[in-house]
Tab-separated table of C-alpha atoms and ligand atoms in Angstrom:
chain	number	residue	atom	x	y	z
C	221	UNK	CA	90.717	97.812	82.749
C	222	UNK	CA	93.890	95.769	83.227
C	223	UNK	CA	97.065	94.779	80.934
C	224	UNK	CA	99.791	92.370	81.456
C	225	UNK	CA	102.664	92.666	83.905
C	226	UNK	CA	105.428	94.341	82.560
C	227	UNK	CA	108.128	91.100	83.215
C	228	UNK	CA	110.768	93.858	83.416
C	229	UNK	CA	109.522	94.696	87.024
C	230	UNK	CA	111.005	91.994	88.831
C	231	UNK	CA	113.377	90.023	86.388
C	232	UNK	CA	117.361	90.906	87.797
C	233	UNK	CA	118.277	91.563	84.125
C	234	UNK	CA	121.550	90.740	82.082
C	235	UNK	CA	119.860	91.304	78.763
C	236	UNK	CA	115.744	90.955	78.341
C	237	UNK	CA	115.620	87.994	76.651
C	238	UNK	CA	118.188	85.652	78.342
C	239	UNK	CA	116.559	86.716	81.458
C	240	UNK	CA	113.803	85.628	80.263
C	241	UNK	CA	114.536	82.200	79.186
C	242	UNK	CA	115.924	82.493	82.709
C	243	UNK	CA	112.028	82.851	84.046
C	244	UNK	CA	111.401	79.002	82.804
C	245	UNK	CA	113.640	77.657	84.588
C	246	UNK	CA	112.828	79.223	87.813
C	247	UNK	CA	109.382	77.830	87.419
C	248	UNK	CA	110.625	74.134	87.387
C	249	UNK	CA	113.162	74.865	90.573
C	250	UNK	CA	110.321	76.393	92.475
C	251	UNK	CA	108.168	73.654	92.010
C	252	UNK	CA	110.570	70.838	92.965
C	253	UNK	CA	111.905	72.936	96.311
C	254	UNK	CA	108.432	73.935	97.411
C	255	UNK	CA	107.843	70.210	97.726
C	256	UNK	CA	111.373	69.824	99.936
C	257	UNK	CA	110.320	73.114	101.720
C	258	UNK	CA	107.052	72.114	102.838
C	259	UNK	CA	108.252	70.052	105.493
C	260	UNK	CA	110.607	72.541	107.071
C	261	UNK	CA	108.355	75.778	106.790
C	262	UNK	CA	105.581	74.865	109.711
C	263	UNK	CA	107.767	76.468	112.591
C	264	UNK	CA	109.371	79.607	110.274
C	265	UNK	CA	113.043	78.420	110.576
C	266	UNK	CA	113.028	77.528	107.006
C	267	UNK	CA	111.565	81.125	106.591
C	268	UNK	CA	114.202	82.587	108.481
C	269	UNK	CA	117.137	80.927	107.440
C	270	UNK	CA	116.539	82.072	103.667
C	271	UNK	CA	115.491	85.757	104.848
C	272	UNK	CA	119.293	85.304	106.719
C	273	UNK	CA	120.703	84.207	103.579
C	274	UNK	CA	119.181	87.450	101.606
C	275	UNK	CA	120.500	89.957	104.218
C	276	UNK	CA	123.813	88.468	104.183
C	277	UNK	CA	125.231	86.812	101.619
C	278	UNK	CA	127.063	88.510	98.493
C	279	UNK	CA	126.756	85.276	96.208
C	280	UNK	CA	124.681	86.061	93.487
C	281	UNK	CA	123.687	82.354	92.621
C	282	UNK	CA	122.819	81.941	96.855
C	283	UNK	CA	120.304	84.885	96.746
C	284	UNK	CA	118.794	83.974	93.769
C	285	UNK	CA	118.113	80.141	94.946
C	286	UNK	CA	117.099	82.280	98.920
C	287	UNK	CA	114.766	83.931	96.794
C	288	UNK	CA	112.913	81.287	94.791
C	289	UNK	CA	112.789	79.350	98.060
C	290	UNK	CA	111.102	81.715	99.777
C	291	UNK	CA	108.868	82.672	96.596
C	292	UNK	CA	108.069	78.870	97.050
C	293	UNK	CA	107.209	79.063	100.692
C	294	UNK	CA	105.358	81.848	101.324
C	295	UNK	CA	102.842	80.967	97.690
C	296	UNK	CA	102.291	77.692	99.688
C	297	UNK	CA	101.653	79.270	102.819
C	298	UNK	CA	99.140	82.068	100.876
C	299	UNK	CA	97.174	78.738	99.050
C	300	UNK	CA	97.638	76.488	102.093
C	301	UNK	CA	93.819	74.792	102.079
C	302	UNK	CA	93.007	76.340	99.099
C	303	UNK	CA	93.579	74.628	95.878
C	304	UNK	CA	91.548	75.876	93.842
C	305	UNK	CA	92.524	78.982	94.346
C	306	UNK	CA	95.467	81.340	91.619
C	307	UNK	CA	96.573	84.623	92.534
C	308	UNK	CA	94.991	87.157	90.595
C	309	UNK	CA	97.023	87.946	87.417
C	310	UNK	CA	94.930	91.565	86.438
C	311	UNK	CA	96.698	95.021	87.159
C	312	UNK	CA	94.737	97.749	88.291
C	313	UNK	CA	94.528	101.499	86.700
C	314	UNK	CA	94.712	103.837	89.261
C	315	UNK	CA	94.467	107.932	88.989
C	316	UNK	CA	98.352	107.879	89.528
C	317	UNK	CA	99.424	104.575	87.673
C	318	UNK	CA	99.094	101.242	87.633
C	319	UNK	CA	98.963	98.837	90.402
C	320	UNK	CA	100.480	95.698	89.273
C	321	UNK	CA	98.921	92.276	90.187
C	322	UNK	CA	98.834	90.121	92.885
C	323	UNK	CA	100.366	87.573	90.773
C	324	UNK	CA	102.950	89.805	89.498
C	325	UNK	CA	103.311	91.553	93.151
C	326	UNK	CA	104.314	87.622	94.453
C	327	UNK	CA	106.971	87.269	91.847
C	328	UNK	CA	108.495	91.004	92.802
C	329	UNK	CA	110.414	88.979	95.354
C	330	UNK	CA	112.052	86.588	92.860
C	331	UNK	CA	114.498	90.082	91.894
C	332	UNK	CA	116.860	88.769	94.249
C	333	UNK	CA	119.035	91.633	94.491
C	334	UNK	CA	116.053	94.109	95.059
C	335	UNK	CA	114.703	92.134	97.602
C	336	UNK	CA	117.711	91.763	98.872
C	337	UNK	CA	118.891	95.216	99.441
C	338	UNK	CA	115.859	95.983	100.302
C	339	UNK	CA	115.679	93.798	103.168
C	340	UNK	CA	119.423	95.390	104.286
C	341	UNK	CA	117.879	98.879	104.248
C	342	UNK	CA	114.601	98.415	106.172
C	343	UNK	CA	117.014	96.444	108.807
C	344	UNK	CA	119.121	99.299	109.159
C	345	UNK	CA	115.893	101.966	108.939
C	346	UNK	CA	113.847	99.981	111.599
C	347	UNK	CA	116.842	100.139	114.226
C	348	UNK	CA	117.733	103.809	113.306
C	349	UNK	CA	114.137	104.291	114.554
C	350	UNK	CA	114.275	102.194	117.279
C	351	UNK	CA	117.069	104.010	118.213
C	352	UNK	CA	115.522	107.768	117.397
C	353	UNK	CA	112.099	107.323	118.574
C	354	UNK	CA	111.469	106.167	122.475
C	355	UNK	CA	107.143	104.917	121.672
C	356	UNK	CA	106.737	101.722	121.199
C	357	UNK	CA	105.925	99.493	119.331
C	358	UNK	CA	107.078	101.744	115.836
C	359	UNK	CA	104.344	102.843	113.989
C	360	UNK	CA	105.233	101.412	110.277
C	361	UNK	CA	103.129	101.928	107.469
C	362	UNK	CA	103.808	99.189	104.566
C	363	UNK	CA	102.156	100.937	101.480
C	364	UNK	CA	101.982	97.866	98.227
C	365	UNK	CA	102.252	95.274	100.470
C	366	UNK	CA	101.521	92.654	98.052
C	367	UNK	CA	100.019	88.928	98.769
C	368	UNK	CA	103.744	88.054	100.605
C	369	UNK	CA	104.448	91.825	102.579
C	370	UNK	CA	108.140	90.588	102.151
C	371	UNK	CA	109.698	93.879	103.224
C	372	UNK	CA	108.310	93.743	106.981
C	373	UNK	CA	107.859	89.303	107.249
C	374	UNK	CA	111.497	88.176	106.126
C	375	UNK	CA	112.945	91.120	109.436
C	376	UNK	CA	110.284	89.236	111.678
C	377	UNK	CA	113.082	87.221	113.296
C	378	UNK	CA	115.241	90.582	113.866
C	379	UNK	CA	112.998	92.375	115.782
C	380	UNK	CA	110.314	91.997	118.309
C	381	UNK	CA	106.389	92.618	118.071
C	382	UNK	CA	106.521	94.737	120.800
C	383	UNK	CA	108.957	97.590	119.323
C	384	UNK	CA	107.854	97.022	115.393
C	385	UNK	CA	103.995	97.303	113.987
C	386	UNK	CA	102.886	97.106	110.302
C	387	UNK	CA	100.197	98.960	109.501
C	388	UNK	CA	99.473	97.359	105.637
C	389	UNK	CA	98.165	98.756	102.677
C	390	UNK	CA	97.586	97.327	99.567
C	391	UNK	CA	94.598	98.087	96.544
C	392	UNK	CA	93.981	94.573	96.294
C	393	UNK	CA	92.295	92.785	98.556
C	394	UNK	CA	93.189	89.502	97.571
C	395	UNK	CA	97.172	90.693	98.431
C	396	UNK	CA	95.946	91.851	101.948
C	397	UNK	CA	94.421	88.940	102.749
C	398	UNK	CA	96.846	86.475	102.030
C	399	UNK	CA	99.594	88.445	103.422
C	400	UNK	CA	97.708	88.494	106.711
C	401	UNK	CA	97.352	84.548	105.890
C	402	UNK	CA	101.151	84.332	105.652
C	403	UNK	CA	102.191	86.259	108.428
C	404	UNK	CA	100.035	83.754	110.556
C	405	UNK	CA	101.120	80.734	109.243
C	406	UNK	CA	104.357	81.389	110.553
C	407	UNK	CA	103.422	83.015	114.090
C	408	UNK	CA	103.700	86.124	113.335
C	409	UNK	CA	100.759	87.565	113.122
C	410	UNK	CA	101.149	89.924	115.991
C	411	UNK	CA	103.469	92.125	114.213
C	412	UNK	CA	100.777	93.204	112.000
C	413	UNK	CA	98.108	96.270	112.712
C	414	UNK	CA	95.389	97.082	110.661
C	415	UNK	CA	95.330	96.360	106.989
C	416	UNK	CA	93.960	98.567	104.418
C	417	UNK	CA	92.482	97.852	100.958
C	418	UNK	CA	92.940	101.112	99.529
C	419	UNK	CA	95.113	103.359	97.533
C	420	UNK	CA	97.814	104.371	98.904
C	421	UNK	CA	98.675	108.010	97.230
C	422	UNK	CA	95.356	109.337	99.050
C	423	UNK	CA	95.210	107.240	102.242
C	424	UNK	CA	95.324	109.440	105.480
C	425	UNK	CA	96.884	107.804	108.896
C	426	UNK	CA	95.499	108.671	111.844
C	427	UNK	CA	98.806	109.700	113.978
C	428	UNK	CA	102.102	110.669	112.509
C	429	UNK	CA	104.464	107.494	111.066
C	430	UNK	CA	108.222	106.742	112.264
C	431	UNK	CA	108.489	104.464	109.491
C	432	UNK	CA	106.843	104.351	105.334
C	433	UNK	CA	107.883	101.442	103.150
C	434	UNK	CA	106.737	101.917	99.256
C	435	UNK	CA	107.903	99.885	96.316
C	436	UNK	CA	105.357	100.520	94.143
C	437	UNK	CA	107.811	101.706	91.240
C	438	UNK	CA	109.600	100.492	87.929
C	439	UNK	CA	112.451	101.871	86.618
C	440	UNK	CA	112.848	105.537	85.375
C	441	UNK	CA	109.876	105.674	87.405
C	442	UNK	CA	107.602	105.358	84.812
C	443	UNK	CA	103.663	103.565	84.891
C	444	UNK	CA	103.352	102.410	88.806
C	445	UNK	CA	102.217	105.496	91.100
C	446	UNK	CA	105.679	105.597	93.284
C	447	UNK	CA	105.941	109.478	92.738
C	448	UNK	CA	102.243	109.623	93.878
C	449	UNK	CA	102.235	107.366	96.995
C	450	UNK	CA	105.606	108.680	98.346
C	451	UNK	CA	104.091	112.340	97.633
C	452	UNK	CA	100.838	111.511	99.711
C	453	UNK	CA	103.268	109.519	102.224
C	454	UNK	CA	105.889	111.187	102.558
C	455	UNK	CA	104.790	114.177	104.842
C	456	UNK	CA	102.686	112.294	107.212
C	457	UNK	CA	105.877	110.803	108.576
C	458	UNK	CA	106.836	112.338	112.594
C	459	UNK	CA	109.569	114.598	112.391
C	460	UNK	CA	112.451	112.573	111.980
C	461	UNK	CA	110.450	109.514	110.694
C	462	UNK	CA	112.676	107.327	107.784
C	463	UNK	CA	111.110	106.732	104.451
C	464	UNK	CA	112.151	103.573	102.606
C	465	UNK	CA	114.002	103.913	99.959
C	466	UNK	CA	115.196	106.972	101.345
C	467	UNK	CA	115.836	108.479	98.215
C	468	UNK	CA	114.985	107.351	94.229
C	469	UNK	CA	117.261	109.573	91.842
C	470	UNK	CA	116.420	109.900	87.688
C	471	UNK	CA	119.269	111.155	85.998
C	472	UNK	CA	120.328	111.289	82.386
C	473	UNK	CA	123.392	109.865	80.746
C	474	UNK	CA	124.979	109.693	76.857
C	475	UNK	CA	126.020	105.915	76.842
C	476	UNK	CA	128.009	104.380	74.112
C	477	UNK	CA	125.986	101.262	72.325
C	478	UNK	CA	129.244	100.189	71.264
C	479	UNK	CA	129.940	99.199	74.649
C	480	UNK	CA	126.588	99.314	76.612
C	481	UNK	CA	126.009	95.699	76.379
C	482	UNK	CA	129.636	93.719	75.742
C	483	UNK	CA	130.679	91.389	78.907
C	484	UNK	CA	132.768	94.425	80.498
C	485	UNK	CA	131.110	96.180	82.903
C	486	UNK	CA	133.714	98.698	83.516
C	487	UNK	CA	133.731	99.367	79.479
C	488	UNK	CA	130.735	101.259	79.821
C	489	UNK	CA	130.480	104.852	78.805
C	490	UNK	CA	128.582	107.176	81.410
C	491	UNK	CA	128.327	111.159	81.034
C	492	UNK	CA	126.805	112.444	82.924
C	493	UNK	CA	124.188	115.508	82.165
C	494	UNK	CA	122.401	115.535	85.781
C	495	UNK	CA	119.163	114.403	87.628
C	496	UNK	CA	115.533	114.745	86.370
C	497	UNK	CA	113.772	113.965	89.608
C	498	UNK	CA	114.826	113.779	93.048
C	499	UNK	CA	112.683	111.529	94.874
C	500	UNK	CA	113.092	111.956	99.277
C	501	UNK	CA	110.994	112.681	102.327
C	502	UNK	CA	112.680	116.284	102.438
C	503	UNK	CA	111.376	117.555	99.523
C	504	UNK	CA	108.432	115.859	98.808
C	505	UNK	CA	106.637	118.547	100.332
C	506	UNK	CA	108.857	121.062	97.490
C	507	UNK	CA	107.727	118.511	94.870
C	508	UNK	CA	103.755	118.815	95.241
C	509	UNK	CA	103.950	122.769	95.851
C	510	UNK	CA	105.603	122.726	92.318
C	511	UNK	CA	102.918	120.211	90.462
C	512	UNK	CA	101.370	122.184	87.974
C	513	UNK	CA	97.960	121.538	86.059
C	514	UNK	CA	96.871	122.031	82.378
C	515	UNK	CA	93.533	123.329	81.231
C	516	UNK	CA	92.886	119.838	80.528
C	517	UNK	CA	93.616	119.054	83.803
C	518	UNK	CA	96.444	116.569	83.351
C	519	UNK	CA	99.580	117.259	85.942
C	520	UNK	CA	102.910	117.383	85.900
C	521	UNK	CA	105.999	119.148	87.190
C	522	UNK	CA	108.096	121.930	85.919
C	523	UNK	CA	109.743	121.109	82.207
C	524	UNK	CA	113.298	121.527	82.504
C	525	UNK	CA	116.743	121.487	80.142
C	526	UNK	CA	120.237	119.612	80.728
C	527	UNK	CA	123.063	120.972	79.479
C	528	UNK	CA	124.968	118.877	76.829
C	529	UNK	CA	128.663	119.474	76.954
C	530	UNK	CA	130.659	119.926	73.728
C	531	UNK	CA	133.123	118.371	71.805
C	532	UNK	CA	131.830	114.535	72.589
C	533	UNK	CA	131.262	112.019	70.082
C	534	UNK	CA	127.884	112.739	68.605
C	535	UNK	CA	127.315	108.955	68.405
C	536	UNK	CA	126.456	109.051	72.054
C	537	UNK	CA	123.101	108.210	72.778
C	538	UNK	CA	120.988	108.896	75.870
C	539	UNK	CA	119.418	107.097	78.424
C	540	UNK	CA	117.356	107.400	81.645
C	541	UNK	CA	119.274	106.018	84.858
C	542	UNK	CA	117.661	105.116	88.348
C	543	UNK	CA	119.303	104.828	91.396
C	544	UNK	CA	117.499	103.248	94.491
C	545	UNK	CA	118.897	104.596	98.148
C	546	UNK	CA	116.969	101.979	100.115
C	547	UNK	CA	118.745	102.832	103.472
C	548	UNK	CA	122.312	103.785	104.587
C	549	UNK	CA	124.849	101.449	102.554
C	550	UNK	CA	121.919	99.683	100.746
C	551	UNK	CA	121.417	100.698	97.005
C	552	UNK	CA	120.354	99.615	93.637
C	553	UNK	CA	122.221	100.890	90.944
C	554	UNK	CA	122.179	100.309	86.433
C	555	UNK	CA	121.146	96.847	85.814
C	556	UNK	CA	121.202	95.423	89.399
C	557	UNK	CA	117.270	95.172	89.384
C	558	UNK	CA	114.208	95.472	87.150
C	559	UNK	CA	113.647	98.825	88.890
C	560	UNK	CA	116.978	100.599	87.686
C	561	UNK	CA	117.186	98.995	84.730
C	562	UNK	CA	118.352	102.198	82.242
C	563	UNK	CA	115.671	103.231	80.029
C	564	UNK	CA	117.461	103.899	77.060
C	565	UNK	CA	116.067	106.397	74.929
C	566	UNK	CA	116.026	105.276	71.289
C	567	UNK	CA	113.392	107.174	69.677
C	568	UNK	CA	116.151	110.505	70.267
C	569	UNK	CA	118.608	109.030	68.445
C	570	UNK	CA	122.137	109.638	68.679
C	571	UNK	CA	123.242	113.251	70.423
C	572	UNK	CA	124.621	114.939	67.260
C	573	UNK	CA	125.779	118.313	68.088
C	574	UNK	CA	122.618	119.056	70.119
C	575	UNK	CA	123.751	121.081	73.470
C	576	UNK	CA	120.445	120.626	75.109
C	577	UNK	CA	117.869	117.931	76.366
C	578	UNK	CA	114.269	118.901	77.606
C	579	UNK	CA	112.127	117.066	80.005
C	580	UNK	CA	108.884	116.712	82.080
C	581	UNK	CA	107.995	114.356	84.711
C	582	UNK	CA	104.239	113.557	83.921
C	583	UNK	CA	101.753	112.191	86.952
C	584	UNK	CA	98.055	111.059	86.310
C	585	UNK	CA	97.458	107.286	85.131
C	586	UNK	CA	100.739	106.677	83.223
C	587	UNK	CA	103.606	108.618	84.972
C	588	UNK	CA	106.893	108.972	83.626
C	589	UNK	CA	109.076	110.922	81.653
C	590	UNK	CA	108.588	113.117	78.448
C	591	UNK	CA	111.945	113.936	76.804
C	592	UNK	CA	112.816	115.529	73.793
C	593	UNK	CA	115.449	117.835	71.731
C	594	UNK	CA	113.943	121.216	72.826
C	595	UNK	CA	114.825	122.393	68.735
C	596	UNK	CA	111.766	120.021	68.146
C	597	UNK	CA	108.157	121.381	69.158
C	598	UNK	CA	108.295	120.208	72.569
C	599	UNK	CA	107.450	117.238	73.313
C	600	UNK	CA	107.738	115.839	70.148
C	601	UNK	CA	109.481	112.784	71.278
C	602	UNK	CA	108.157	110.984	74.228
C	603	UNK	CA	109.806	108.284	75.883
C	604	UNK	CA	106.861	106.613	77.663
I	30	SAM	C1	105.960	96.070	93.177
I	30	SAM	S1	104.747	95.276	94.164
I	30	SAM	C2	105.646	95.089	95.647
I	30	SAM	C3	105.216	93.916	96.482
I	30	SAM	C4	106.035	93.754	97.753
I	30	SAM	N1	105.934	94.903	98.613
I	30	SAM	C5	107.494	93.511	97.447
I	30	SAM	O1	108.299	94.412	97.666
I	30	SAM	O2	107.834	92.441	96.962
I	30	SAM	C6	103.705	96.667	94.429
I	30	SAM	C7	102.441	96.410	95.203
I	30	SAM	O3	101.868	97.679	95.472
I	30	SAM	C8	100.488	97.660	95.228
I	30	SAM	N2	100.132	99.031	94.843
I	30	SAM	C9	100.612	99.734	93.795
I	30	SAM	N3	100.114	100.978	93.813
I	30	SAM	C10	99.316	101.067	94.881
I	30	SAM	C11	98.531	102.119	95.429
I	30	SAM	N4	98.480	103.327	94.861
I	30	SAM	N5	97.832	101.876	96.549
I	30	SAM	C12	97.877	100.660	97.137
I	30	SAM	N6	98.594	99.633	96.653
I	30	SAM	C13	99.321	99.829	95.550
I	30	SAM	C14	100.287	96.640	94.136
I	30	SAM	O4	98.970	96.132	94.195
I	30	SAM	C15	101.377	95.622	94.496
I	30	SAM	O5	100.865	94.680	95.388
């Protein structure tokens, strides 16, 4: 079975539609700078001078061009002498969610500042473990590679084969083989290992990892199976190993509508009522001790309850926030990327005088949230 991409995943959102409309026009750019690209791109500097441009500039408008560049380059290196040849648009169900496209999986890169900070923190993670760890080369397990593996080829030029070595994983097999396909075309096809077609919430690695990279998630972690792959991953890493994103944090807020989506950032209205998951290598291990099944057999972790402070405005409304701590310094925070986009929950309604908000972080084939007023027979209002 397979559905269409959700095109929140990847767009760096200001407002659905308008980034959107935004999607057209990226289309045309790419189109017109793959041609100018093509002629640069045979010895990788073009590669690496647009990877440069993603791991250090702070222009929004620069990493957004870096990005469509490179979307540009690396989809002509995947098709290079094949042109009859699409990447394939389907999803895949999995037991823990969905595994989105290799069409879709491409395009992840085109949300710039995602990419980008995620590119800052695997930088930062892969010389923390060059530092921490004396084998060599670093034993790096890229779970959701997708058909580009952008997370391990755009830090090619910072590091050497012989101290970093991808092992990749991805449940398409299209993906894998055009990300070994890309990696080649630019020399640098010694940095990767073995590649895996498989899912990567049950795979097993032979030795212990210094290093897991998994974006497999959208925001509120909700539908892809990030929860389930960092859950499997997670605890094969060596003592002292770095996963990446270090942490992934769900809390909930009360937001004001009235000025949620005005031009002021700073306008916004945040209160905080405390996390819902807490996503890390340290407690992973905590997390699947505490996964609980039904009679039906469907699984989930412990419901639990937020407090609701009194005496605010009971026109306050609630949403889901996710924060992304790729590595040290590196984050994703509201509305910088598709993935921490806030969910915000308008099926609940506004607060009211309620004091209390229940919740339940489901897993099986669509993950996410349940949350609901815990006067109402729980869970009368899902989210997802
Ligand atoms: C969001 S894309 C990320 C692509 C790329 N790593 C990037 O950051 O741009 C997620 C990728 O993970 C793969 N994927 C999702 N769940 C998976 C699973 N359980 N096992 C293996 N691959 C999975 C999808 O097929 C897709 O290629």
């Amino acid at each position: 079975m397979s559905h269409k991409h959700d095109p929140e995943k990847w767009l760096p959102v200001f407002g659905k539609d308008h980034a959107q409309n935004k999607e057209v026009e990226r289309d045309d750019d790419s189109t017109r700078s793959h041609r100018a690209l093509a002629a640069e791109a045979a010895d990788g500097s073009a590669l690496d001078r647009l990877a440069d441009t993603l791991l250090r500039s702070d222009v929004p408008a620069d990493l957004r061009e870096a990005a469509r560049d490179i979307h540009s380059l690396l989809l002509a290196a995947a098709m290079a002498g094949r042109p009859d040849e699409t990447l394939d648009p389907h999803d895949t169900v999995l037991p823990d969610g969905d595994a989105i496209s290799p069409e879709s999986a491409a395009r992840c890169v085109l949300d710039y500042t995602r990419t980008s900070q995620f590119l800052r923190g695997m930088r930062l993670a892969l010389k923390a473990a060059l530092e921490r760890f004396s084998e060599r080369p670093l034993d790096i397990l890229y779970a959701g590679c997708g058909p580009f593996a952008p997370l391990g080829l755009l830090l090619t030029h910072c590091f050497s084969p012989l101290d970093v070595r991808f092992t990749l994983i991805d449940i398409h097999e299209l993906s894998l083989s055009s990300a070994r396909r890309v990696f080649e075309a630019f020399g640098r096809g010694e940095f990767i290992g073995d590649c895996w077609a498989c899912d990567a919430a049950t795979y097993r690695h032979p030795t212990a990892m210094h290093v897991v990279i998994a974006e497999t998630m959208q925001r509120a972690l909700q539908k892809e199976p990030q929860v389930a792959v960092i859950l499997n991953l997670a605890p094969q890493l060596k003592e002292g190993g770095i996963l990446v994103p270090e942490a992934i944090t769900v809390r909930s807020a009360l937001y004001d509508a009235r000025h949620e989506f005005g031009p002021i950032a700073s306008a916004r209205i945040r209160i905080d009522l405390g996390p819902l998951l807490e996503l890390d290598a340290e407690n992973a291990r905590d997390l699947l001790r505490r996964i609980k099944t039904d009679a039906a057999g469907a699984r989930s972790l412990p419901q639990g309850c937020l407090r609701i402070p009194a005496g605010l405005d009971p026109e306050l409304r609630l949403m889901l926030r996710t924060s992304v701590k790729v590595f040290g310094p590196a984050a994703l925070d509201d509305y910088d990327s598709g993935i921490t986009y806030p969910v915000h929950l308008h099926k609940l309604g506004s607060c009211g005088p309620r004091r209390e908000l229940a919740y339940c972080y489901r897993l099986g084939c669509k993950p996410g949230f349940e949350v609901w007023w815990p006067s109402s027979a729980a869970p009368s209002s899902p989210v997802f």
